[in-house]
Amino acid sequence: MAVNLKLSRITKTFPENGSLSQVPVLDNLDCIIESGQFFSIVGPSGCGKTTLLRIIAGLEKASEGQILLNGDAITDNDRRVGLVFQEFALFPWRTALQNIEIGLEINGVPKAERREEALKYVREFGLEGFENTFPKMLSGGMKQRVAIARTLISNPEVVLMDEPFGSLDSKSRIDMQNFLLDVWEQRKMTVVFVTHSVDEAVYLGDRVLVLGKRPSRIMETFDVEISRPRDRANPALLEMRERIFGLCARA
Amino acid sequence: MRGKRLIPPLVAIAVWQIITTVGGVPSYKLPSPLQVLGGLKDLAVVGLPPGHLLHTHALYSLKRVFLGYSLAVSVGIPLGIAVGWSRRVRFVVEPFIELLRPIPPLAWIPIAILWFGIGIKSAAFIIFLGAFFPILLNTSAGVLAVDPLLIEAMRTLNGKPRDIIFKVLIPGSIPSIITGMRIGVGLGWMTLVAAEFSGVKQGYGLGYMIMTARDIQRPDEILAGMFFIGVAGFVIDGSLRLLEKSLIKWR
């Protein structure tokens, strides 16, 4: 597979409160994410996985190092990269449909055209009947569907997801995981999926990158060579889960 | 039951009527409700001074308010957005706000007359001052209170600064802008009446009208004029509340 996203020697430090010294968060990360891959990043809370995602999204600058997408540096608000937030970040004054179409709206797609495109997503994402509902009245799972649709409608090559299902109850979490896999298998965009749940990382990912405690280095990268659709109780899956838990316990 | 809400004021009016007719309160101190009603009729039909009818007084006052208020809205809202959005603008503008805001609008009357002469320009200027600061401050506070996550969401959707301002900051701060407009129009209306007391007059105006009623010792017309000023303020605020309801369906 073609190389898609290349992270070289990514280091990030933050200024410490009330002092001139810098606190390291990410320490010299190197990693290659292949095109169309479902790439999970798992690590303890506070390990800097969200920071890493924000750097790839162009929301923050790395202190050192470089990120290339198909050989070109990522810019601030890069069109080729989309981000799905854990807290949904829907615009509360826009209906579900208006939220989904905003990416096309700001890029000057005519109204009739973007409406039609957004309605395709409404149908595919099971949001019929809620087109004109404001986010406040939607369930958590529906909000996240709207947020994913809003990101996908602009066809980004890389979709970054920051613990997107972290605030959902376990039933809708499982539904959303399977829903996301369907969407991904149809489109085969690159997904970089950050989570603190080892189960989720292993079940979803082609590859799982394990980050250690702060300042984070890559502890290990696993290839999950289990065919899809996967059984959550697959022994190979459970074994890999145990290995990652063991790795985290040693850290 | 909507009708029930009318009971307390009706009882109060009945008590008022009783103490003024059989309770020994002299009508030159407090005219009875019926006398006030008569005063209202005189203001509307005979005029004060005779020929200067109530609706003409009201039109003059409304014209002054409209002029000063629209100026306050059209300067206050854009400036408030700029102050909320840009740290540099805030740095330049804030000291002037802090310095000028504590000066009561009425304290500007002497200099306003010096600058603009007696007439609509100086009246509008005083009303502008009364309405401007609440509009400016509520707008900038609204912009500053917009969830930064929504700004980041717009950036990751490839939004440019223009999109952030028009599609995130402005819709997000509409509730606060309307609050500012409501406070502003209330203060503008209050300022107007006082301004018309103290020389900013043209022979017409509601404030001027009740001062004339005092000069010729017509307490019924004073109270009728006050009542009319109150009702007009209520109607103006009510129309802004309707605007608020139609603009903020998403809350």
Short mmCIF file of C-alpha atoms in Angstrom, two decimals, chain A residues 65-176:
data_model
loop_
_atom_site.label_atom_id
_atom_site.label_comp_id
_atom_site.label_asym_id
_atom_site.label_seq_id
_atom_site.Cartn_x
_atom_site.Cartn_y
_atom_site.Cartn_z
CA GLY A 65 9.63 17.31 13.56
CA GLN A 66 7.60 17.14 10.42
CA ILE A 67 4.39 15.62 9.09
CA LEU A 68 4.04 14.84 5.41
CA LEU A 69 0.84 13.84 3.65
CA ASN A 70 1.66 12.23 0.31
CA GLY A 71 4.99 14.04 0.45
CA ASP A 72 3.63 17.55 1.20
CA ALA A 73 3.74 19.26 4.57
CA ILE A 74 0.39 19.61 6.35
CA THR A 75 -0.81 23.20 6.54
CA ASP A 76 -3.08 24.96 9.00
CA ASN A 77 -6.69 23.93 8.21
CA ASP A 78 -5.58 21.49 5.51
CA ARG A 79 -8.44 20.39 3.24
CA ARG A 80 -7.00 16.90 2.98
CA VAL A 81 -7.44 16.27 6.70
CA GLY A 82 -10.68 16.16 8.69
CA LEU A 83 -11.14 15.88 12.46
CA VAL A 84 -14.02 14.40 14.44
CA PHE A 85 -14.13 15.66 18.01
CA GLN A 86 -15.10 13.69 21.09
CA GLU A 87 -17.49 16.47 22.13
CA PHE A 88 -19.08 16.49 18.64
CA ALA A 89 -18.51 20.27 18.26
CA LEU A 90 -21.70 20.69 16.25
CA PHE A 91 -22.88 24.24 15.60
CA PRO A 92 -25.89 24.48 17.93
CA TRP A 93 -27.65 27.12 15.81
CA ARG A 94 -27.61 24.88 12.74
CA THR A 95 -29.92 21.94 12.11
CA ALA A 96 -28.49 18.47 11.49
CA LEU A 97 -28.68 19.06 7.73
CA GLN A 98 -27.11 22.52 7.96
CA ASN A 99 -24.29 21.11 10.08
CA ILE A 100 -23.59 18.35 7.55
CA GLU A 101 -23.46 20.73 4.59
CA ILE A 102 -21.34 23.49 6.12
CA GLY A 103 -18.05 22.21 4.69
CA LEU A 104 -19.49 22.52 1.18
CA GLU A 105 -21.13 25.85 2.03
CA ILE A 106 -17.86 27.54 3.00
CA ASN A 107 -16.21 26.17 -0.12
CA GLY A 108 -18.82 27.83 -2.31
CA VAL A 109 -20.82 24.80 -3.47
CA PRO A 110 -24.25 26.07 -4.68
CA LYS A 111 -27.13 25.53 -2.31
CA ALA A 112 -29.13 22.97 -4.32
CA GLU A 113 -26.04 20.87 -4.93
CA ARG A 114 -24.82 20.83 -1.34
CA ARG A 115 -28.34 20.10 -0.07
CA GLU A 116 -28.56 17.07 -2.33
CA GLU A 117 -25.16 15.84 -1.20
CA ALA A 118 -26.02 16.36 2.49
CA LEU A 119 -29.30 14.47 2.04
CA LYS A 120 -27.33 11.48 0.73
CA TYR A 121 -25.49 11.45 4.04
CA VAL A 122 -28.73 11.83 5.97
CA ARG A 123 -30.04 8.67 4.31
CA GLU A 124 -26.83 6.68 4.58
CA PHE A 125 -26.31 7.69 8.22
CA GLY A 126 -29.85 6.87 9.34
CA LEU A 127 -30.78 10.46 10.14
CA GLU A 128 -34.04 10.64 8.18
CA GLY A 129 -36.66 12.60 10.03
CA PHE A 130 -34.02 14.57 11.93
CA GLU A 131 -32.79 16.79 9.08
CA ASN A 132 -34.30 19.90 10.63
CA THR A 133 -33.58 19.03 14.25
CA PHE A 134 -31.16 21.19 16.22
CA PRO A 135 -28.23 19.35 17.91
CA LYS A 136 -29.64 19.97 21.36
CA MET A 137 -32.50 17.58 20.61
CA LEU A 138 -30.34 14.77 19.15
CA SER A 139 -29.04 11.74 21.07
CA GLY A 140 -25.28 11.32 21.57
CA GLY A 141 -25.04 8.66 18.87
CA MET A 142 -26.93 10.83 16.40
CA LYS A 143 -24.81 13.86 17.17
CA GLN A 144 -21.71 11.83 16.43
CA ARG A 145 -23.24 10.60 13.15
CA VAL A 146 -23.89 14.21 12.15
CA ALA A 147 -20.32 15.14 13.14
CA ILE A 148 -18.84 12.27 11.08
CA ALA A 149 -21.02 13.15 8.10
CA ARG A 150 -19.96 16.80 8.39
CA THR A 151 -16.31 15.73 8.19
CA LEU A 152 -16.73 13.13 5.42
CA ILE A 153 -18.78 15.32 3.07
CA SER A 154 -15.64 17.22 2.02
CA ASN A 155 -13.91 13.91 1.14
CA PRO A 156 -10.76 14.30 3.24
CA GLU A 157 -8.00 11.78 2.55
CA VAL A 158 -7.32 11.39 6.25
CA VAL A 159 -10.02 11.37 8.94
CA LEU A 160 -8.72 11.95 12.45
CA MET A 161 -10.98 10.84 15.29
CA ASP A 162 -10.36 11.92 18.87
CA GLU A 163 -12.08 9.41 21.17
CA PRO A 164 -15.25 9.95 19.16
CA PHE A 165 -17.29 7.41 21.10
CA GLY A 166 -15.89 8.20 24.54
CA SER A 167 -19.02 9.94 25.78
CA LEU A 168 -21.52 7.35 24.49
CA ASP A 169 -23.13 4.57 26.52
CA SER A 170 -21.81 1.06 25.82
CA LYS A 171 -24.69 0.02 23.56
CA SER A 172 -24.47 3.03 21.23
CA ARG A 173 -20.70 2.78 21.41
CA ILE A 174 -20.80 -0.74 19.91
CA ASP A 175 -23.36 0.39 17.30
CA MET A 176 -21.21 3.35 16.34
#
